Amino acid sequence: MIPSSPVLPDQASDVARSVDHLMLFALSGLVVFSTLIAVLVLVFMVKYRRTSANQVGIDIYETNPKSHILELVWSVIPLGLLLVLFGWGTKVFFEQNRPPAGAAQYWVTGRQWMWKIQHPDGRREINELHVPVGRAVQLKMISEDVIHDFFVPAFRIHVDVLPSRYTTYWFKANRTGTFHLFCGQYCGVEHSKMVGSIIVMEPRAYEAWLAGEKTGPSATGVASGEELFVSKSCNTCHRPDSSARAPVLNGLWGTQVSLNDGTKAVANDDYIRESILNPGAKVVQGYQPVMPTFRGQISEEELIQLVNHIKSLKGAPAEAGK
Amino acid sequence: MSEDSPGLAHHFDSYEQQKDSATLGMWTFLVTEILFFGGLFAAYGLYRTSYPAAFRAGSHELDITLGCFNTVVLIASSLTMALAVRGGQTGRGKLASVLLVLTMVLGTVFLVVKGFEYHDKFVHHHIPGPSFHFEGPESNHVQMFFVLYFAMTGLHALHMIIGILLVGYVAKRAWSGAYTPQNYNFLEGTGLYWHFVDLVWIFLFPLLYLIGRH
Amino acid sequence: MTTTPSTLPDGGPRTHYLNAAYGLKSWLLTRDHKRIALLYLVSVSVFFALGGFMAVLIRMELATPEGDFFQPDIYNRLFTMHGVLMIFFFLIPGIPAVLGNFLIPLMIGAKDLAFPRINLFSWYLYSIGGALTLWALLHGGVDTGWTFYTPLSTNYVSTSVLTVGVGIFIAGFSSILTGLNFVVTIHRMRAPGMTWFRLPLFVWGHYATSIIQILGTPVVAITILLIAAERVFHVGVFDPKIGGDPVLFQHLFWFYSHPAVYIMILPAMGVISELVATFSRKPIFGYKFVAFASIGIAVLGFLVWGHHMFVAGQSIYAGVIFSVLSMLVAVPSAIKVFNWTATLYKGSISWDTPMLYALGFIGLFTIGGLTGVMLATLGIDAHVHDTYFIIAHFHYIMVGGAIMGYLGGLHYWWPKITGRMYPVFWSKLSALVVFVGFNVTFFPQFILGYLGMPRRYHSYPPEFQVLNVMSSAGATVLGLGYLMPLIYFTWSMRYGPKAPANPWGATGLEWQTTSPPPVLNFETPPVVTTAPYTYPVAANAPEVRSV
Amino acid sequence: MSVSSHVQPLKTYFGIFGALMILTALTVGAAFINLGPANNFVALAIAVLKSTLVILYFMHVKGNTKLVPVIILSGVFFLFILFLLLAADYGTRGWLGVPGR
Ligand code: HEA
Ligand code: HEA
Ligand code: CUA
Ligand SMILES: [Cu+2]
């Protein structure tokens, strides 16, 4: 899609507008200061051109008591402006990073060299993301191999996608259209081919798209979390009955878990992922560290399914730390 | 090099300038060494705070008696080195040479003991890599402990080896009377280097061997 | 300009450092800092030409949106080797090891650096590191980007990361030893009367640079060693499989590599201070301020590395801290620019070639620096991170700034180094061509970056083509601009008119000895009695500019 | 001032050696007592003390020019900066309450 202006990329979210305003402010600073310097330098060069071979300049520093004041002025003014820029930039940065409550949650898995995206309802896409306009979308992202980076210029934010833990990207598109999705972190040979598009649609068109899409949850070959929970035999230990050797996972998500070493941890996505890959690192109080590690036996996508499944298990909170 | 001032390089004006330059140069070099090891210490600090239990477990696999013994050996070698430098300072080259050989011997003892420790790790499959094995909950994080253990002690051992060679060379020069009270800068510099290697061990020992022994 | 004798009064030929001995051995085993500087000049130029050649290939590929000249893996090697060669083998050693090496002993009135043998040794280290890197280049090169991010560099690519890593490691030691030598020399070898505040600002700049070389380089050395170890043993400190954190690598890498950008710019700033003072024939406005600004930049430069990692998964609160610290480091740079500008005021300004380069430096560095400030602004960096905006930012500083400073310095001290003058017309023309070519090459990249063109892309969406073509066209002009000095400098060594001892009427000890200087730098040991840049120095009664 | 003016008496060297031995014993002993989080602190404090002794006496920094301590401390200072700002990152992860930021 051709950018709407030769110097500005599409402005497809409120955050994009905030960033552009910030940029405009910084840019005017740049123009003012570089013009100032350029003009002064050129004027002095011409005005104080050497006119005879033995001519010498005048030291205005030692003779002028105001020199120090001058120096102070041109240290303090830039500093002040810089702090304003810093404050404003930080405000925008928090806007870019803090998703609004209730954002719809999508999952993104990066790998060399494609993006795999899962909708909240389990629908999956590759290198494309269809979203309705006006909906706040939060992406939970992880990489299966090296570091990638989710970059949509129209939304004016980058976030790296790490192999070791989940990172978050959010946006709320405020206009329809097709926007570039780039991989913004160099990730190997086909880095420049790790591109896709974000397709923002009218809600009605989105519904139609959803209805028309054939790709159901299992069509891409990844089992659902519920199936995995059985096929990876998690359920042999994690059973709702009291004879189980492992904590009940119902209602676990979002609670505080007491650990063996006396500390506490919040059961969020990263915690659950860690519990499956590194069960020994955070052992729930009152349990033996008998859970085997599933590292290497389970892909990031399957992990996402499992995390989602455990998240969806409602019921009495696990009586962790009894 | 003028005849009346042996050992004074052509671009220096006085022995004092030459010595001050040498000392300053050596210390500056040691500061780079501090930061060189510093990168490893940073990694160690980070992972140790992240995985305290695993690091405790890994540390318990090390032999504290041998570690202790080696600490004593190394500090003793520092003493002999300091005395050797004093010998150079006071113009007793032969004495210095003997003390330097003693230093080398102590350094070698340290390395041999270290070799036994490494061997032990090998036998117990504690060498990081595909063959790594550790019974216990967090075996992968314990492996990180051993990665750091080998990186830090290995780099230290490498410094020891370089040190021993250097000390050997200096011992030979000292015997043949190359150092005078005016110019024993190379001996002094080697001494500083040796003490630095000792300093690194002074930190490595508690960090690697003594975590959560109680 | 024919008054200075190139022969002794009695008519015999004067011996200087160039004709004191002949033959390859007299060069390869020399301990004379001036000759070592020339060794560096040659090797550094070779790496610049190689890196520039790769830049030309990069720009060729990017002239069209599709990847039609090279396969992607070749393109990736091109920009990686371009970055590695330019940074580690051209710009970091560039000004310090060539100009600094040649001039610091002359400027402080010493016979040589404190450790001449170590100086030669560090040139050999540099050459070995460079040779290894070139060897790796012939065996496939590397394709990790010059930043070597893990786990890509440790577990995923199959190119010569190990060899290049070792090459950089060795070259790093050369850099450390150069810095060490400078620090000791500046502390211990100053001539009588050469107090700290009589040192030329060039020396201050190099002192600050040395601090960074000494304190920063070891950290990147160990980091690269850890990468190498991880490649050999398939397990290591940054390995996520055993709980390692790839972001830790980035921290350790940038702990050096951010300060390293000041290794590249501080010496250039030192050159500019000399040029501005000489060609305005007056003291630098606020000498002490400028001197302390160098040290300030070096120290503050260690506190800001996290600004390369704003979106790398670092805590955003750390981002806030690094952002505000990055703002602080801009202040001493601003001070320098303003003080140079104020120096021009009521000066007696000549438009000689070095001054033209200095002008170019001030303008381009200001733009590069101010865009750096934009990058330090969290909200903006989150958008332009790893786009062509970054590429433009640092080429403005490194090519527009540092190389302009380097070329300015070469043109300024060339008569001292070789005893010959170069053609005035061609040198002024080259300054102009470089300036124009540079802007045409890199200005469009700012726009490209803001539009969202990611860097390290071998092919790109077609709407970016127009600006890319402009950039490629500019690069051709720029390349021509660089070719010209190469040619006329070479020419001048043989055919250039003989240079007098002090062609520019400058102050400074290096101008008080003959051109080229004798082996031990001064016929009579110098004694310093005045502050630097104390004009008038002209023998005939000077006329002070009337107000 | 003659170059070799800083000869220290033998007594000093042996005294320092003794002190280092005692401190080694102390640090090993302290490791076997449970002091809670203070264990780390004690171990590091003793290591710092030991290294200070080595630097001052074995390495003759005491009695040398003031420049040498300045150089050493600047190295330690920048190492401290590295640790401090690393902690600023790792210590504040998760403050925002948004995972991964
Ligand atoms: C010589 C090299 C050099 C120099 C000197 C600088 C100087 C600066 N750099 Fe730059 N930078 C690089 C080389 C350099 N940089 C490189 C190579 C990269 C990319 C690495 C990679 O990823 O490959 C990079 C990347 C980079 C980033 C990361 C971008 C990203 O990847 O997302 C940031 C972010 O903050 C940054 C900031 C700065 C700042 C604030 C300065 C400041 O020091 C600038 C200070 C100067 C001025 C401010 C101008 C003069 C002042 C005035 C004329 C007065 C008026 C001033 C005010 C009103 C403020 N740089
Ligand atoms: C000192 C540092 C330095 C210098 C001088 C340059 C100089 C140039 N650079 Fe480079 N550049 C970097 C440091 C530097 N660069 C770095 C660190 C990167 C990032 C790498 C990475 O991502 O990992 C980069 C990346 C980079 C890119 C981005 C690639 C990408 O992300 O996909 C581009 C694209 O245009 C580019 C262009 C240029 C150009 C046109 C020049 C021109 O100025 C070059 C002009 C010079 C010449 C044209 C040669 C002169 C000619 C002669 C001396 C004659 C002899 C020549 C022969 C016989 C062949 N550079
Ligand atoms: Cu994925 Cu670049
Ligand atoms: Cu930086």
CSV table of N, CA and C in Angstrom, one decimal, chain C residues 187-188 215 245 247-248 251-252 255 299 302-303 305 311 313-318 321-322, chain D residues 65 67 71 74-75 77-79 81-82 85-86 88-90 92-96 100-101:
chain,number,residue,atom,x,y,z
C,187,HIS,N,50.4,11.5,30.9
C,187,HIS,CA,50.7,11.8,32.3
C,187,HIS,C,52.2,12.0,32.6
C,188,ARG,N,53.0,11.3,31.9
C,188,ARG,CA,54.4,11.2,32.4
C,188,ARG,C,55.4,11.9,31.5
C,215,LEU,N,38.7,1.3,29.6
C,215,LEU,CA,37.7,0.7,30.5
C,215,LEU,C,36.6,0.0,29.7
C,245,ASP,N,20.2,-15.5,29.3
C,245,ASP,CA,19.3,-14.4,28.8
C,245,ASP,C,20.0,-13.8,27.6
C,247,VAL,N,19.3,-11.1,26.3
C,247,VAL,CA,19.4,-9.7,26.5
C,247,VAL,C,20.6,-9.3,27.3
C,248,LEU,N,21.1,-10.2,28.1
C,248,LEU,CA,22.4,-9.9,28.8
C,248,LEU,C,23.5,-9.7,27.8
C,251,HIS,N,23.3,-6.2,26.7
C,251,HIS,CA,23.8,-5.3,27.7
C,251,HIS,C,25.4,-5.2,27.7
C,252,LEU,N,26.0,-6.4,27.7
C,252,LEU,CA,27.5,-6.4,27.7
C,252,LEU,C,28.0,-5.8,26.5
C,255,PHE,N,27.6,-2.0,26.5
C,255,PHE,CA,28.4,-1.4,27.5
C,255,PHE,C,29.7,-0.9,26.9
C,299,VAL,N,32.9,10.0,30.3
C,299,VAL,CA,32.3,9.4,31.5
C,299,VAL,C,30.8,9.2,31.4
C,302,PHE,N,29.4,6.2,29.4
C,302,PHE,CA,29.3,4.8,30.0
C,302,PHE,C,27.9,4.6,30.6
C,303,LEU,N,27.1,5.6,30.7
C,303,LEU,CA,25.9,5.4,31.5
C,303,LEU,C,24.7,5.3,30.6
C,305,TRP,N,24.2,3.0,27.7
C,305,TRP,CA,24.2,2.0,26.6
C,305,TRP,C,22.8,1.5,26.4
C,311,VAL,N,13.5,-1.3,23.0
C,311,VAL,CA,12.4,-2.2,22.6
C,311,VAL,C,12.9,-3.7,22.6
C,313,GLY,N,13.2,-5.8,25.0
C,313,GLY,CA,12.7,-6.6,26.1
C,313,GLY,C,13.3,-6.2,27.4
C,314,GLN,N,14.0,-5.1,27.4
C,314,GLN,CA,14.5,-4.5,28.6
C,314,GLN,C,13.3,-3.9,29.4
C,315,SER,N,13.4,-3.9,30.7
C,315,SER,CA,12.4,-3.2,31.5
C,315,SER,C,12.2,-1.8,31.0
C,316,ILE,N,10.9,-1.4,30.9
C,316,ILE,CA,10.8,0.0,30.4
C,316,ILE,C,11.2,1.1,31.4
C,317,TYR,N,11.3,0.7,32.6
C,317,TYR,CA,11.8,1.7,33.6
C,317,TYR,C,13.3,1.9,33.4
C,318,ALA,N,14.0,0.8,33.1
C,318,ALA,CA,15.4,0.9,32.7
C,318,ALA,C,15.5,1.8,31.5
C,321,ILE,N,15.4,5.4,32.5
C,321,ILE,CA,16.7,5.8,33.1
C,321,ILE,C,17.7,6.1,32.0
C,322,PHE,N,17.8,5.1,31.1
C,322,PHE,CA,18.8,5.3,30.0
C,322,PHE,C,18.4,6.5,29.1
D,65,THR,N,52.5,7.1,44.1
D,65,THR,CA,51.8,8.4,43.8
D,65,THR,C,50.3,8.2,43.9
D,67,LEU,N,48.1,8.9,41.9
D,67,LEU,CA,47.4,8.6,40.6
D,67,LEU,C,47.0,7.2,40.6
D,71,ILE,N,43.4,5.6,39.5
D,71,ILE,CA,43.2,4.7,38.3
D,71,ILE,C,42.4,3.4,38.7
D,74,SER,N,38.8,4.2,39.5
D,74,SER,CA,38.0,4.5,38.3
D,74,SER,C,37.6,3.2,37.7
D,75,GLY,N,38.5,2.2,37.6
D,75,GLY,CA,38.1,0.9,37.1
D,75,GLY,C,37.0,0.3,37.9
D,77,PHE,N,34.9,1.7,39.8
D,77,PHE,CA,33.7,2.6,39.6
D,77,PHE,C,32.9,2.2,38.4
D,78,PHE,N,33.6,2.0,37.3
D,78,PHE,CA,32.9,1.7,36.0
D,78,PHE,C,32.3,0.3,36.1
D,79,LEU,N,33.0,-0.6,36.8
D,79,LEU,CA,32.5,-1.9,36.9
D,79,LEU,C,31.2,-1.8,37.7
D,81,ILE,N,29.2,0.7,37.8
D,81,ILE,CA,28.2,1.3,36.9
D,81,ILE,C,27.5,0.2,36.1
D,82,LEU,N,28.4,-0.7,35.6
D,82,LEU,CA,27.8,-1.9,34.9
D,82,LEU,C,26.8,-2.7,35.7
D,85,LEU,N,23.5,-0.5,36.5
D,85,LEU,CA,22.5,-0.3,35.5
D,85,LEU,C,21.9,-1.6,35.0
D,86,LEU,N,22.7,-2.7,35.1
D,86,LEU,CA,22.1,-4.0,34.9
D,86,LEU,C,21.0,-4.3,35.9
D,88,ALA,N,19.3,-2.1,37.3
D,88,ALA,CA,18.1,-1.2,37.0
D,88,ALA,C,17.2,-1.9,36.0
D,89,ASP,N,17.8,-2.7,35.1
D,89,ASP,CA,16.9,-3.4,34.1
D,89,ASP,C,16.3,-4.6,34.8
D,90,TYR,N,17.1,-5.5,35.3
D,90,TYR,CA,16.6,-6.8,35.8
D,90,TYR,C,15.7,-6.6,37.1
D,92,THR,N,13.7,-4.1,37.7
D,92,THR,CA,12.4,-3.4,37.5
D,92,THR,C,11.5,-4.1,36.4
D,93,ARG,N,12.0,-5.2,36.0
D,93,ARG,CA,11.1,-6.0,35.0
D,93,ARG,C,9.8,-6.3,35.7
D,94,GLY,N,8.7,-6.2,35.0
D,94,GLY,CA,7.5,-6.6,35.6
D,94,GLY,C,6.8,-5.5,36.5
D,95,TRP,N,7.5,-4.4,36.6
D,95,TRP,CA,6.8,-3.3,37.4
D,95,TRP,C,5.6,-2.8,36.8
D,96,LEU,N,5.6,-2.8,35.5
D,96,LEU,CA,4.5,-2.2,34.8
D,96,LEU,C,3.2,-3.1,34.9
D,100,GLY,N,6.5,-9.0,30.1
D,100,GLY,CA,7.5,-8.8,29.0
D,100,GLY,C,7.8,-7.4,28.8
D,101,ARG,N,7.4,-6.4,29.6
D,101,ARG,CA,7.8,-5.1,29.4
D,101,ARG,C,8.7,-4.6,30.5
